[in-house]
Amino acid sequence: MAVLALFTLGVLWIGGRIDMASAGGRPDLEGLPRITVHAGDTLWEIADALTEEADAGPTVRRVMDLNGLPGPEVRPGTRLYLPEGLVR
């Protein structure tokens, strides 16, 4: 009985995560600026170039969230949406 209950809770949790991701977890991206990642670029360097703040961490998080990235790793050729108002 306990195994069945844990299984059911796990399925509900996974289903909820999938539902959140597909139900508008990402904002409307139309009209946002985009860049293409080049060899040697890192998300931290990109964010640092975009922000005037001393700490690029919040900008890294915003770019990750906007593009649905699980971590700060980016590959050359990847096109990234950038948060509005950051491009100088």
XYZ file of C-alpha atoms in Angstrom:
88
model
C 0.000 0.000 0.000
C 2.816 2.420 0.874
C 4.601 1.632 -2.397
C 1.423 2.364 -4.356
C 0.973 5.654 -2.518
C 4.579 6.699 -3.211
C 4.235 5.723 -6.860
C 1.034 7.758 -7.187
C 2.633 10.797 -5.545
C 5.636 10.494 -7.866
C 3.423 10.350 -10.955
C 1.438 13.363 -9.776
C 4.616 15.314 -9.076
C 6.087 14.549 -12.512
C 2.778 15.332 -14.201
C 2.613 18.664 -12.420
C 6.135 19.559 -13.517
C 5.347 18.693 -17.141
C 2.087 20.635 -17.002
C 3.832 23.750 -15.619
C 6.500 23.600 -18.309
C 4.012 23.232 -21.138
C 1.437 25.695 -19.815
C 3.369 28.867 -20.359
C 6.403 28.236 -18.191
C 8.244 30.327 -20.775
C 7.074 33.851 -21.474
C 6.233 35.105 -24.955
C 9.588 35.390 -26.720
C 8.437 37.249 -29.815
C 10.272 40.514 -30.292
C 13.027 39.822 -27.758
C 16.636 40.331 -28.848
C 18.632 37.195 -29.664
C 22.290 36.384 -29.918
C 24.185 33.406 -31.260
C 26.739 31.789 -28.964
C 30.231 31.608 -30.489
C 33.077 29.214 -29.675
C 34.610 30.191 -26.346
C 31.565 32.167 -25.149
C 30.186 31.432 -21.717
C 26.819 32.450 -20.344
C 28.593 34.324 -17.544
C 30.617 36.387 -20.049
C 27.512 37.115 -22.110
C 25.570 38.185 -19.010
C 28.481 40.280 -17.770
C 28.603 42.125 -21.102
C 24.855 42.782 -20.922
C 24.543 44.062 -17.387
C 25.915 47.088 -15.616
C 25.566 45.371 -12.238
C 28.693 44.142 -10.474
C 27.191 40.649 -10.142
C 26.137 39.006 -13.407
C 24.438 36.170 -11.495
C 20.881 37.547 -11.689
C 21.279 38.140 -15.419
C 22.596 34.596 -15.917
C 19.506 33.283 -14.103
C 17.167 35.466 -16.216
C 18.741 34.251 -19.479
C 18.592 30.627 -18.273
C 14.926 30.968 -17.307
C 14.006 32.745 -20.510
C 15.625 30.065 -22.677
C 14.656 27.065 -20.557
C 18.280 26.168 -19.845
C 18.872 23.659 -17.029
C 22.318 25.141 -16.309
C 24.693 27.866 -17.438
C 26.427 25.729 -20.080
C 25.926 26.915 -23.663
C 27.175 25.502 -26.951
C 28.452 27.382 -29.974
C 25.650 27.978 -32.450
C 22.952 28.153 -29.767
C 20.619 31.107 -30.232
C 19.687 32.732 -26.937
C 16.825 35.088 -26.228
C 17.875 37.993 -24.053
C 15.752 39.768 -21.461
C 14.240 43.003 -22.682
C 16.116 46.121 -21.664
C 19.512 44.483 -21.213
C 21.015 44.931 -24.651
C 23.222 48.019 -24.727
